[in-house]
Amino acid sequence: ALARGKVLFEPGDDVHTTYFPCQRTMVSLLIVTRDGREVEAATIGRESAVGGIVSEGHKPAFGRAVVQVPGSAFVIATSHLEAAKLGSTRFGDLFSRYADALLAQMMQGVACNALHSVEERCARWLLATHDRAGDHLIQLTQESLAEMLGVQRTTVSAVTSALAARGLIKTLRGRVEILDRKGLERVACECYEAVEDHFARLLPEVDI
């Protein structure tokens, strides 16, 4: 099992292992600055895998991969994955389409971080996590959420308190419970729907 906070790889590491998160397990791909700050670039759940998915071969990692929601995962040597891609046109096409979906998620994230409020982005992140974790109760600290959104912890505290006051979520120690998903969808920016719709068009056979 993958514990919360486990680092799967760091920037510059040679990636020799691919992780396929199972059920509620979720991994964040983080960009780390020279002064140690980090911000989430993509969220990976049971719909895909981490490590050697986009690159061909053992390329060095650009970011940090950290387990956000603990759970199990299938693990395979990246070399075996590459052999499977080469041996099956259909398999290779699947990962090619996923690479497009991952790029779209990152591109939409750039626009989201620049144009939308922290409250909108927080609602989007909670919805995406709920999709992948499949549970209304998400193991999440305010510190972790602040790191994912690239903002101060006090800002996240104010935003989550506002969402809780409207009956959308309930904040617990180290956890957030989603009470009103439809309400969160109304708060979230357009980025949530845009990314999910694009993924569904590219990979209709994969259920998030």
N, CA and C of each residue as an Amber inpcrd file, in Angstrom:
protein
   624
   0.8430000  -1.1960000   0.0000000   0.0000000   0.0000000   0.0000000
   0.8790000   1.2470000   0.0000000   0.3590000   2.3040000  -0.6000000
   1.0720000   3.5760000  -0.6470000   0.5370000   4.4850000   0.4530000
   1.4160000   4.9100000   1.3520000   1.0180000   5.7710000   2.4570000
   0.9270000   7.2230000   2.0030000   0.0700000   7.9880000   2.6610000
  -0.0420000   9.4040000   2.3350000   1.2910000  10.1010000   2.6000000
   1.7210000  10.9060000   1.6430000   2.9770000  11.6250000   1.7680000
   4.1660000  10.8970000   1.1820000   3.9830000   9.6430000   0.7880000
   5.0880000   8.8830000   0.1920000   5.4960000   9.5280000  -1.1270000
   6.7920000   9.7580000  -1.2840000   7.3320000  10.3310000  -2.5200000
   7.7100000   9.1910000  -3.4600000   7.0920000   9.1500000  -4.6220000
   7.3740000   8.0910000  -5.5950000   8.6130000   8.4020000  -6.4120000
   8.8160000   9.6690000  -6.7300000  10.0720000  10.0940000  -7.3440000
  10.2320000  11.6010000  -7.1980000  11.4950000  12.0260000  -7.2480000
  11.8680000  13.4280000  -7.1170000  12.3380000  13.9630000  -8.4720000
  12.3760000  15.3010000  -8.6310000  12.8930000  15.8720000  -9.8750000
  14.3110000  15.3750000 -10.1610000  14.5370000  14.9280000 -11.3750000
  15.8500000  14.4370000 -11.7720000  16.0500000  12.9510000 -11.6000000
  15.1570000  12.2910000 -10.8490000  15.2840000  10.8390000 -10.6630000
  15.0380000  10.1010000 -11.9810000  15.8110000   9.0490000 -12.2160000
  15.4980000   8.1530000 -13.3270000  14.2520000   7.3540000 -12.9470000
  13.2810000   7.3440000 -13.8370000  12.0180000   6.6670000 -13.5470000
  12.0680000   5.2480000 -14.0990000  12.1280000   4.2730000 -13.2040000
  12.1920000   2.8690000 -13.6010000  10.9240000   2.1010000 -13.2370000
  10.0270000   2.7480000 -12.4890000   8.8310000   2.0670000 -11.9960000
   7.5810000   2.8640000 -12.3350000   6.5460000   2.1640000 -12.7650000
   5.2560000   2.7820000 -13.0560000   4.2350000   2.3040000 -12.0310000
   3.4790000   3.2560000 -11.4810000   2.4610000   2.9600000 -10.4750000
   1.0690000   3.1830000 -11.0650000   0.2140000   2.1850000 -10.9500000
  -1.1850000   2.2990000 -11.3540000  -2.0400000   2.3700000 -10.0910000
  -2.4660000   3.5820000  -9.6800000  -3.2870000   3.7010000  -8.4740000
  -4.5740000   2.8900000  -8.5940000  -4.9670000   2.2570000  -7.5010000
  -6.1890000   1.4480000  -7.4750000  -7.2530000   2.1330000  -6.6200000
  -8.4770000   2.0660000  -7.0630000  -9.6390000   2.5560000  -6.3290000
  -9.4340000   4.0010000  -5.8810000  -9.3230000   4.2760000  -4.5780000
  -9.3070000   5.6590000  -4.1230000  -7.9070000   6.2820000  -4.0790000
  -6.8660000   5.5230000  -4.3440000  -5.5020000   6.0550000  -4.2880000
  -5.3320000   7.2170000  -5.2650000  -4.6570000   8.2780000  -4.8160000
  -4.4550000   9.4470000  -5.6660000  -3.0500000  10.0010000  -5.4730000
  -2.4290000  10.3890000  -6.5790000  -1.0660000  10.9210000  -6.5710000
  -1.0670000  12.3090000  -7.1960000  -0.3010000  13.2200000  -6.6100000
  -0.1430000  14.5620000  -7.1640000   1.2270000  14.6980000  -7.8080000
   1.2450000  15.2850000  -8.9990000   2.5000000  15.6450000  -9.6490000
   2.7750000  17.1020000  -9.3260000   3.8920000  17.3550000  -8.6620000
   4.2090000  18.6890000  -8.1610000   5.4110000  19.2880000  -8.8790000
   5.3450000  20.5930000  -9.0710000   6.5030000  21.3450000  -9.5450000
   7.1580000  21.9760000  -8.3250000   8.4550000  21.7830000  -8.1730000
   9.1900000  22.2620000  -6.9980000  10.1380000  23.3770000  -7.4180000
  10.0380000  24.5290000  -6.7420000  10.9160000  25.6520000  -7.0530000
  12.2290000  25.5370000  -6.2780000  13.1900000  26.3620000  -6.6220000
  14.5090000  26.2830000  -5.9870000  14.4640000  26.5970000  -4.5020000
  13.4850000  27.4130000  -4.0910000  13.3970000  27.7510000  -2.6650000
  12.5500000  26.7440000  -1.8790000  12.1750000  25.6390000  -2.5420000
  11.4760000  24.5760000  -1.8390000   9.9630000  24.6200000  -1.9120000
   9.4080000  25.6790000  -2.4850000   7.9570000  25.7360000  -2.6200000
   7.4870000  24.7740000  -3.7070000   6.2620000  24.3160000  -3.5760000
   5.7310000  23.3780000  -4.5600000   4.2710000  23.6810000  -4.8530000
   3.8580000  23.3390000  -6.0660000   2.4730000  23.5310000  -6.4720000
   2.0860000  22.3660000  -7.3750000   0.8400000  21.9580000  -7.2890000
   0.3920000  20.8020000  -8.0620000   0.2190000  21.1490000  -9.5350000
   0.7350000  20.2660000 -10.3900000   0.5740000  20.4260000 -11.8360000
  -0.4760000  19.4850000 -12.3900000  -0.6900000  18.3400000 -11.7470000
  -1.6750000  17.3680000 -12.2300000  -2.0660000  16.4180000 -11.1080000
  -3.2700000  15.8690000 -11.2400000  -3.8010000  14.8940000 -10.2980000
  -3.9910000  13.5630000 -11.0150000  -3.4680000  12.5010000 -10.4230000
  -3.5450000  11.1760000 -11.0370000  -4.2690000  10.2230000 -10.0930000
  -5.2800000   9.5510000 -10.6210000  -6.0060000   8.5680000  -9.8300000
  -6.0980000   7.2420000 -10.5510000  -7.1760000   6.5360000 -10.3070000
  -7.3200000   5.1910000 -10.8700000  -7.5080000   5.1960000 -12.3800000
  -7.6840000   6.3930000 -12.9680000  -7.8670000   6.4710000 -14.4180000
  -6.5680000   6.3270000 -15.1900000  -5.4200000   6.3910000 -14.4880000
  -4.1540000   6.3190000 -15.2260000  -3.0320000   5.7780000 -14.3520000
  -1.8360000   6.3010000 -14.5620000  -0.6590000   5.7990000 -13.8600000
   0.3770000   6.9030000 -13.7400000   1.3770000   6.6390000 -12.9260000
   2.4390000   7.6090000 -12.6640000   3.7890000   6.9740000 -12.9640000
   4.5870000   7.6550000 -13.7700000   5.9360000   7.1780000 -14.0670000
   6.0470000   6.4880000 -15.4030000   6.7280000   7.1280000 -16.3530000
   6.9680000   6.4990000 -17.6470000   5.7580000   6.4040000 -18.5420000
   4.7350000   7.2040000 -18.2790000   3.5140000   7.1360000 -19.0730000
   3.6480000   7.9490000 -20.3520000   4.1260000   9.1680000 -20.2210000
   4.2540000  10.0490000 -21.3800000   5.5890000   9.8440000 -22.0710000
   6.6690000   9.7290000 -21.2830000   8.0090000   9.5930000 -21.8600000
   8.2350000   8.1940000 -22.4040000   9.1940000   8.0780000 -23.2800000
   9.5830000   6.7770000 -23.8190000  10.8970000   6.3620000 -23.1570000
  10.8460000   5.3430000 -22.3330000  12.0660000   4.8930000 -21.6780000
  12.2740000   5.5440000 -20.3250000  13.4750000   5.3850000 -19.7670000
  13.7770000   5.8420000 -18.4090000  14.2460000   7.2930000 -18.4210000
  13.3410000   8.2040000 -18.7400000  13.6810000   9.6220000 -18.7340000
  13.6660000  10.1350000 -17.2930000  14.4860000  11.1430000 -16.9870000
  14.4530000  11.6990000 -15.6320000  13.1280000  12.4080000 -15.3670000
  12.6880000  12.3450000 -14.1200000  11.4390000  13.0040000 -13.7310000
  11.6440000  14.5100000 -13.6890000  10.6340000  15.2590000 -14.1190000
  10.7200000  16.7180000 -14.0660000  10.1880000  17.2580000 -12.7460000
   9.1690000  16.5930000 -12.2110000   8.5640000  17.0450000 -10.9680000
   8.6360000  15.9940000  -9.8780000   7.9130000  16.2520000  -8.8090000
   7.8430000  15.3330000  -7.6720000   6.4730000  14.6530000  -7.6740000
   6.4520000  13.3530000  -7.4730000   5.1950000  12.6050000  -7.3920000
   4.9630000  12.2010000  -5.9470000   3.8510000  12.6550000  -5.3620000
   3.5620000  12.4160000  -3.9500000   2.1640000  11.8260000  -3.7970000
   2.0410000  10.8200000  -2.9560000   0.7410000  10.2080000  -2.6830000
  -0.0830000  11.1590000  -1.8200000  -1.2590000  11.5580000  -2.3130000
  -2.1410000  12.4470000  -1.5690000  -3.2330000  11.6780000  -0.8270000
  -3.8180000  10.6960000  -1.5020000  -4.8230000   9.8400000  -0.8670000
  -4.2560000   8.4250000  -0.8330000  -4.0220000   7.8700000   0.3570000
  -3.3450000   6.5710000   0.4620000  -4.1950000   5.4160000  -0.0530000
  -3.5130000   4.3420000  -0.4020000  -4.2100000   3.1510000  -0.8740000
  -3.2740000   2.2450000  -1.6370000  -3.8420000   1.3110000  -2.3480000
  -3.0400000   0.3300000  -3.0720000  -2.7450000   0.7830000  -4.4950000
  -1.7850000   0.1080000  -5.1170000  -1.4220000   0.4000000  -6.5030000
  -0.7560000  -0.8230000  -7.1140000  -0.9990000  -1.0250000  -8.3950000
  -0.2410000  -2.0220000  -9.1390000   1.0810000  -1.3880000  -9.5450000
   2.1550000  -2.1560000  -9.4550000   3.4860000  -1.6400000  -9.7750000
   4.1030000  -2.5010000 -10.8690000   4.6930000  -1.8440000 -11.8690000
   5.3060000  -2.5540000 -12.9820000   6.5880000  -1.8310000 -13.3890000
   7.5740000  -2.5800000 -13.8350000   8.8000000  -1.9640000 -14.3370000
   8.4700000  -1.1640000 -15.5950000   9.0010000   0.0440000 -15.6850000
   8.7250000   0.9000000 -16.8370000   9.1510000   0.2380000 -18.1390000
  10.2250000  -0.5440000 -18.1010000  10.6870000  -1.2370000 -19.3060000
   9.6320000  -2.2110000 -19.8250000   8.9040000  -2.8610000 -18.9260000
   7.8360000  -3.7770000 -19.3340000   6.6790000  -3.0100000 -19.9730000
   6.4050000  -1.8310000 -19.4230000   5.3470000  -0.9980000 -19.9880000
   5.7070000  -0.5550000 -21.4060000   6.9590000  -0.1600000 -21.5910000
   7.4020000   0.2660000 -22.9200000   7.3180000  -0.8800000 -23.9170000
   7.6650000  -2.0820000 -23.4810000   7.5780000  -3.2510000 -24.3610000
   6.1280000  -3.5150000 -24.7590000   5.2130000  -3.3180000 -23.8160000
   3.7940000  -3.5250000 -24.1120000   3.2920000  -2.4950000 -25.1180000
   3.7550000  -1.2530000 -24.9910000   3.3610000  -0.2090000 -25.9460000
   3.8180000  -0.5650000 -27.3510000   5.0530000  -1.0540000 -27.4540000
   5.6060000  -1.4070000 -28.7640000   4.9330000  -2.6450000 -29.3480000
   4.4910000  -3.5340000 -28.4820000   3.9150000  -4.7880000 -28.9490000
   2.4370000  -4.7270000 -29.2760000   1.7780000  -3.6390000 -28.8950000
   0.3400000  -3.5240000 -29.1270000  -0.0050000  -2.1210000 -29.6040000
  -0.4920000  -2.0160000 -30.8350000  -0.8950000  -0.7160000 -31.3730000
  -2.0180000  -0.1080000 -30.5440000  -2.9630000  -0.9300000 -30.1500000
  -4.0920000  -0.4420000 -29.3580000  -3.6320000   0.0670000 -28.0010000
  -2.7100000  -0.6540000 -27.3720000  -2.1790000  -0.2510000 -26.0700000
  -1.4100000   1.0620000 -26.1940000  -0.5860000   1.1620000 -27.2430000
   0.1630000   2.3910000 -27.4640000  -0.7500000   3.5700000 -27.7230000
  -1.8340000   3.3470000 -28.4780000  -2.7940000   4.4150000 -28.7590000
  -3.4800000   4.8890000 -27.4900000  -3.7730000   3.9640000 -26.5880000
  -4.4110000   4.3160000 -25.3210000  -3.5510000   5.2950000 -24.5340000
  -2.2550000   5.0080000 -24.4410000  -1.3660000   5.8860000 -23.6800000
  -1.0950000   7.1880000 -24.4180000  -1.1390000   7.1590000 -25.7440000
  -0.9930000   8.3850000 -26.5150000  -2.1590000   9.3300000 -26.2430000
  -3.3560000   8.7750000 -26.1930000  -4.5350000   9.5910000 -25.8920000
  -4.4990000  10.0900000 -24.4530000  -3.9850000   9.2500000 -23.5510000
  -3.8770000   9.7120000 -22.1650000  -2.8780000  10.8570000 -22.0480000
  -1.7730000  10.7860000 -22.7900000  -0.7840000  11.8650000 -22.7720000
  -1.4310000  13.1790000 -23.1900000  -2.3220000  13.1250000 -24.1750000
  -3.0480000  14.3140000 -24.6140000  -3.9450000  14.8330000 -23.4930000
  -4.6220000  13.9170000 -22.7970000  -5.5060000  14.3070000 -21.7000000
  -4.7240000  14.9310000 -20.5510000  -3.5500000  14.3730000 -20.2480000
  -2.7150000  14.9150000 -19.1820000  -2.2130000  16.3070000 -19.5390000
  -1.8080000  16.5020000 -20.7970000  -1.3630000  17.8200000 -21.2490000
  -2.5000000  18.8310000 -21.1360000  -3.7090000  18.4170000 -21.4990000
  -4.8640000  19.3080000 -21.4000000  -5.1140000  19.7120000 -19.9530000
  -4.9800000  18.7550000 -19.0230000  -5.1670000  19.0610000 -17.6050000
  -4.1570000  20.1030000 -17.1350000  -2.9130000  19.9520000 -17.5650000
  -1.8720000  20.8930000 -17.1600000  -2.0860000  22.2700000 -17.7830000
  -2.4730000  22.2990000 -19.0670000  -2.7230000  23.5760000 -19.7390000
  -3.8910000  24.3100000 -19.0940000  -4.9520000  23.5800000 -18.7860000
  -6.1020000  24.2010000 -18.1450000  -5.7290000  24.6910000 -16.7530000
  -4.8310000  23.9600000 -16.0850000  -4.3770000  24.3720000 -14.7640000
  -3.6270000  25.6860000 -14.7830000  -2.8410000  25.9220000 -15.8280000
  -2.1210000  27.1910000 -15.9660000  -3.1150000  28.3430000 -16.0550000
  -4.1350000  28.1750000 -16.9010000  -5.1570000  29.2110000 -17.0440000
  -5.9240000  29.4050000 -15.7410000  -6.2380000  28.3020000 -15.0860000
  -7.0030000  28.3570000 -13.8400000  -6.2520000  29.1190000 -12.7500000
  -4.9720000  28.8060000 -12.5820000  -4.1710000  29.4680000 -11.5520000
  -4.0380000  30.9620000 -11.8060000  -4.0430000  31.3580000 -13.0840000
  -3.8530000  32.7640000 -13.4300000  -5.1470000  33.5680000 -13.3740000
  -6.2770000  32.9260000 -13.6470000  -7.5070000  33.6800000 -13.8790000
  -8.5960000  33.5030000 -12.8270000  -8.5560000  32.4290000 -12.0680000
  -9.6820000  32.1360000 -11.1890000  -9.3400000  32.2940000  -9.7120000
 -10.3710000  32.5260000  -8.9190000 -10.1830000  32.7690000  -7.4900000
  -9.7690000  31.4940000  -6.7680000  -9.2240000  31.6700000  -5.5730000
  -8.8170000  30.5140000  -4.7710000 -10.0340000  29.6640000  -4.4210000
 -11.1650000  30.3060000  -4.1700000 -12.3750000  29.5490000  -3.8460000
 -12.8020000  28.6670000  -5.0170000 -12.7820000  29.2050000  -6.2240000
 -13.1390000  28.4240000  -7.4130000 -12.1760000  27.2620000  -7.6090000
 -10.8820000  27.5440000  -7.4430000  -9.8600000  26.5130000  -7.6270000
  -9.9540000  25.4420000  -6.5570000 -10.2620000  25.8530000  -5.3310000
 -10.4120000  24.8960000  -4.2290000 -11.5850000  23.9570000  -4.4960000
 -12.7020000  24.5120000  -4.9460000 -13.8690000  23.6900000  -5.2700000
 -13.5430000  22.7210000  -6.3980000 -12.8220000  23.1940000  -7.4070000
 -12.4230000  22.3290000  -8.5250000 -11.5530000  21.1800000  -8.0270000
 -10.5860000  21.4780000  -7.1520000  -9.6730000  20.4500000  -6.6470000
 -10.4340000  19.4080000  -5.8270000 -11.3560000  19.8600000  -4.9940000
 -12.1310000  18.9260000  -4.1740000 -13.0040000  18.0210000  -5.0400000
 -13.5840000  18.5770000  -6.0970000 -14.4070000  17.7740000  -7.0010000
 -13.5720000  16.7220000  -7.7240000 -12.4090000  17.1440000  -8.2300000
 -11.5330000  16.2100000  -8.9440000 -11.0540000  15.1000000  -8.0100000
 -10.7540000  15.4560000  -6.7740000 -10.3040000  14.4640000  -5.7980000
 -11.4390000  13.5150000  -5.4350000 -12.6240000  14.0590000  -5.2880000
 -13.7940000  13.2290000  -4.9890000 -14.0520000  12.2290000  -6.1120000
 -13.9000000  12.6660000  -7.3560000 -14.0750000  11.7630000  -8.5010000
 -13.1410000  10.5680000  -8.4040000 -11.8950000  10.8430000  -8.0670000
 -10.8710000   9.8000000  -8.0880000 -10.8680000   8.9610000  -6.8150000
 -11.1330000   9.6000000  -5.6820000 -11.1300000   8.8710000  -4.4100000
 -12.4210000   8.0780000  -4.2140000 -13.5130000   8.5530000  -4.8280000
 -14.7770000   7.8370000  -4.7150000 -15.3500000   7.8170000  -3.3160000
 -15.0320000   8.8340000  -2.5220000 -15.4880000   8.8660000  -1.1350000
 -15.7750000  10.3110000  -0.7640000 -16.8820000  10.5420000  -0.0620000
 -17.2140000  11.9000000   0.3690000 -16.2500000  12.4010000   1.4430000
 -15.5790000  11.4840000   2.1220000 -14.6340000  11.8510000   3.1700000
 -13.2220000  11.7370000   2.6130000 -12.5520000  12.8730000   2.4630000
 -11.2280000  12.9280000   1.8490000 -10.1790000  13.1900000   2.9240000
  -9.1590000  12.3520000   2.9780000  -8.0580000  12.5730000   3.9120000
  -7.2030000  13.7170000   3.3810000  -7.2680000  14.8580000   4.0550000
  -6.6260000  16.0630000   3.5290000  -6.4260000  17.0800000   4.6380000
  -5.2050000  17.5720000   4.7770000  -4.9320000  18.6500000   5.7210000
  -4.9810000  19.9860000   4.9910000  -5.2200000  21.0550000   5.7300000
  -5.2270000  22.3820000   5.1170000  -3.8480000  22.7330000   4.5680000
  -2.8170000  22.2620000   5.2420000  -1.4580000  22.5130000   4.7630000
  -1.2360000  21.8660000   3.3960000  -1.7000000  20.6290000   3.2420000
  -1.5490000  19.9360000   1.9610000  -2.3450000  20.6320000   0.8670000
  -3.5700000  21.0360000   1.1820000  -4.4030000  21.7200000   0.1950000
  -3.7760000  23.0490000  -0.2190000  -3.1890000  23.7530000   0.7480000
  -2.5150000  25.0140000   0.4300000  -1.3510000  24.7840000  -0.5280000
  -0.5980000  23.7070000  -0.3020000   0.5150000  23.3770000  -1.1930000
   0.0130000  23.0390000  -2.5950000  -1.0870000  22.2880000  -2.6770000
  -1.6330000  21.9190000  -3.9810000  -2.0570000  23.1480000  -4.7760000
  -2.6390000  24.1270000  -4.0790000  -3.1500000  25.3210000  -4.7440000
  -2.1040000  26.4190000  -4.8790000  -0.9750000  26.2690000  -4.1800000
   0.0820000  27.2720000  -4.2610000  -0.2550000  28.5620000  -3.5380000
  -0.9630000  28.4540000  -2.4050000  -1.3510000  29.6360000  -1.6350000
  -0.9900000  29.4320000  -0.1660000  -1.1900000  30.4840000   0.6310000
  -0.9020000  30.4060000   2.0550000  -1.9650000  29.5660000   2.7750000
  -1.5460000  28.9450000   3.8600000  -2.4790000  28.1190000   4.6320000
  -3.6300000  28.9550000   5.1760000  -3.3550000  30.1960000   5.5740000
  -4.4120000  31.0650000   6.0960000  -5.4720000  31.3440000   5.0360000
  -5.0450000  31.4200000   3.7780000  -5.9890000  31.6400000   2.6820000
  -6.9020000  30.4360000   2.5200000  -6.3190000  29.2490000   2.5640000
  -7.1110000  28.0210000   2.4580000  -8.0660000  27.9000000   3.6340000
  -7.6130000  28.2640000   4.8160000  -8.4650000  28.1990000   5.9980000
  -9.6950000  29.0820000   5.8340000  -9.4890000  30.2850000   5.2960000
 -10.6050000  31.2090000   5.0860000 -11.5750000  30.6730000   4.0330000
 -11.0260000  30.1060000   2.9690000 -11.8630000  29.5840000   1.8800000
 -12.6700000  28.3720000   2.3400000 -12.0200000  27.4240000   3.0080000
 -12.7400000  26.2300000   3.4620000 -13.7800000  26.5840000   4.5280000
 -13.4830000  27.5780000   5.3440000 -14.4590000  28.0230000   6.3450000
 -15.6910000  28.6020000   5.6610000 -15.4670000  29.3560000   4.5770000
 -16.5830000  29.9390000   3.8260000 -17.4220000  28.8520000   3.1560000
 -16.7610000  27.8500000   2.5940000 -17.4890000  26.7440000   1.9660000
 -18.2730000  25.9450000   3.0040000 -17.6740000  25.7850000   4.1890000
 -18.3480000  25.0660000   5.2700000 -19.5610000  25.8470000   5.7690000
 -19.4400000  27.1730000   5.8510000 -20.5420000  28.0090000   6.3200000
 -21.7450000  27.9300000   5.3830000 -21.4800000  27.6370000   4.1120000
 -22.5640000  27.5080000   3.1240000 -23.0890000  26.0740000   3.0370000
 -22.5640000  25.2020000   3.8930000 -23.0520000  23.8320000   3.9450000
 -22.5630000  22.9370000   2.8320000 -21.4650000  23.3310000   2.1610000
 -20.9520000  22.5500000   1.0390000 -19.9770000  21.4690000   1.4930000
 -19.1970000  21.7770000   2.5160000 -18.2210000  20.8270000   3.0400000
 -18.2210000  20.8990000   4.5640000 -17.5800000  19.9270000   5.1710000
 -17.3530000  19.9350000   6.6130000 -15.8820000  19.6540000   6.8360000
 -15.2180000  20.5370000   7.5680000 -13.7920000  20.3560000   7.8130000
 -13.5900000  19.6390000   9.1410000 -12.7970000  18.5880000   9.0930000
 -12.4470000  17.8010000  10.2650000 -10.9320000  17.7990000  10.3950000
 -10.4140000  17.2750000  11.4660000  -8.9710000  17.2310000  11.6540000
  -8.3490000  16.2590000  10.6460000  -7.6090000  16.8020000   9.6950000
  -6.9460000  15.9810000   8.6920000  -7.8630000  15.4100000   7.6340000
  -9.1190000  15.9000000   7.5980000 -10.0790000  15.3830000   6.6270000
 -11.0450000  16.4810000   6.2040000 -11.5960000  16.3010000   5.0060000
 -12.6530000  17.1840000   4.5100000 -13.7900000  16.2990000   4.0170000
 -15.0010000  16.5880000   4.4770000 -16.1690000  15.8280000   4.0370000
 -16.9980000  16.6710000   3.0720000 -17.2940000  16.1220000   1.9110000
 -18.1230000  16.8180000   0.9320000 -19.5880000  16.5440000   1.2600000
 -20.3290000  17.6170000   1.5510000 -21.7350000  17.4960000   1.9280000
 -22.6750000  17.7770000   0.7600000 -22.2890000  18.6960000  -0.1050000
 -23.1540000  19.1200000  -1.2120000 -22.3230000  19.2240000  -2.4850000
 -22.2390000  18.1280000  -3.2230000 -21.4260000  18.1180000  -4.4400000
 -21.9750000  19.0870000  -5.4920000 -23.2890000  19.1020000  -5.6700000
 -23.8810000  20.0060000  -6.6600000 -23.5600000  21.4600000  -6.3330000
 -23.5670000  21.7680000  -5.0480000 -23.2160000  23.1190000  -4.6330000
 -21.7710000  23.4460000  -4.9480000 -20.8730000  22.4790000  -4.7380000
 -19.4620000  22.6770000  -5.0800000 -19.2870000  22.8760000  -6.5770000
 -20.0650000  22.1510000  -7.3700000 -19.9840000  22.3000000  -8.8210000
 -20.3790000  23.7080000  -9.2490000 -21.3270000  24.3040000  -8.5370000
 -21.7310000  25.6780000  -8.8630000 -20.6480000  26.6850000  -8.4940000
 -19.8690000  26.3630000  -7.4740000 -18.7890000  27.2620000  -7.0460000
 -17.5560000  27.1140000  -7.9300000 -17.2790000  25.9000000  -8.3700000
 -16.0580000  25.6240000  -9.1380000 -16.0490000  26.3850000 -10.4550000
 -14.8450000  26.7100000 -10.9050000 -14.6840000  27.3850000 -12.1880000
 -14.9560000  26.4090000 -13.3300000 -14.9940000  26.9280000 -14.5300000
 -15.2730000  26.1220000 -15.7260000 -14.2050000  25.0710000 -15.9950000
 -13.0300000  25.2180000 -15.3680000 -11.9040000  24.3230000 -15.6440000
 -12.2200000  22.8770000 -15.2840000 -12.9760000  22.6780000 -14.2080000
 -13.3050000  21.3090000 -13.8000000 -14.0550000  20.5900000 -14.9080000
 -15.1160000  21.2090000 -15.3960000 -15.9260000  20.5770000 -16.4390000
 -15.1510000  20.4360000 -17.7430000 -14.3340000  21.4400000 -18.0700000
 -13.5710000  21.4010000 -19.3220000 -12.6190000  20.2100000 -19.3550000
 -11.8950000  19.9900000 -18.2560000 -10.9290000  18.8910000 -18.1930000
 -11.6360000  17.5400000 -18.2120000 -12.7030000  17.4090000 -17.4290000
 -13.4150000  16.1340000 -17.3620000 -14.0680000  15.7900000 -18.7030000
 -14.6390000  16.7930000 -19.3720000 -15.2770000  16.5470000 -20.6700000
 -14.2520000  16.1250000 -21.7180000 -13.0840000  16.7820000 -21.6980000
 -12.0410000  16.4420000 -22.6710000 -11.5450000  15.0190000 -22.4360000
 -11.3690000  14.6650000 -21.1740000 -10.9260000  13.3070000 -20.8420000
 -11.9470000  12.2790000 -21.3320000 -13.2290000  12.5600000 -21.1190000
 -14.2770000  11.6190000 -21.5210000 -14.3150000  11.4360000 -23.0330000
 -14.0250000  12.4970000 -23.7800000 -14.0210000  12.3810000 -25.2410000
 -12.8160000  11.5880000 -25.7300000 -11.6640000  11.8100000 -25.0880000
 -10.4460000  11.1150000 -25.5070000 -10.4320000   9.6530000 -25.0810000
 -10.9360000   9.3940000 -23.8880000 -10.8530000   8.0480000 -23.3120000
 -12.2140000   7.6040000 -22.7930000 -13.1700000   7.4020000 -23.6840000
 -14.5170000   7.0230000 -23.2350000 -14.5610000   5.6740000 -22.5280000
 -13.5310000   4.8330000 -22.7660000 -13.5270000   3.5100000 -22.1490000
 -12.9770000   3.5190000 -20.7300000 -12.4750000   4.6800000 -20.2780000
 -11.8910000   4.7910000 -18.9410000 -12.8370000   5.5700000 -18.0470000
 -13.1540000   5.0100000 -16.8910000 -14.0650000   5.6440000 -15.9410000
 -13.2610000   6.2690000 -14.8190000 -13.4110000   7.5790000 -14.6530000
 -12.7030000   8.2640000 -13.5610000 -13.4120000   7.9620000 -12.2410000
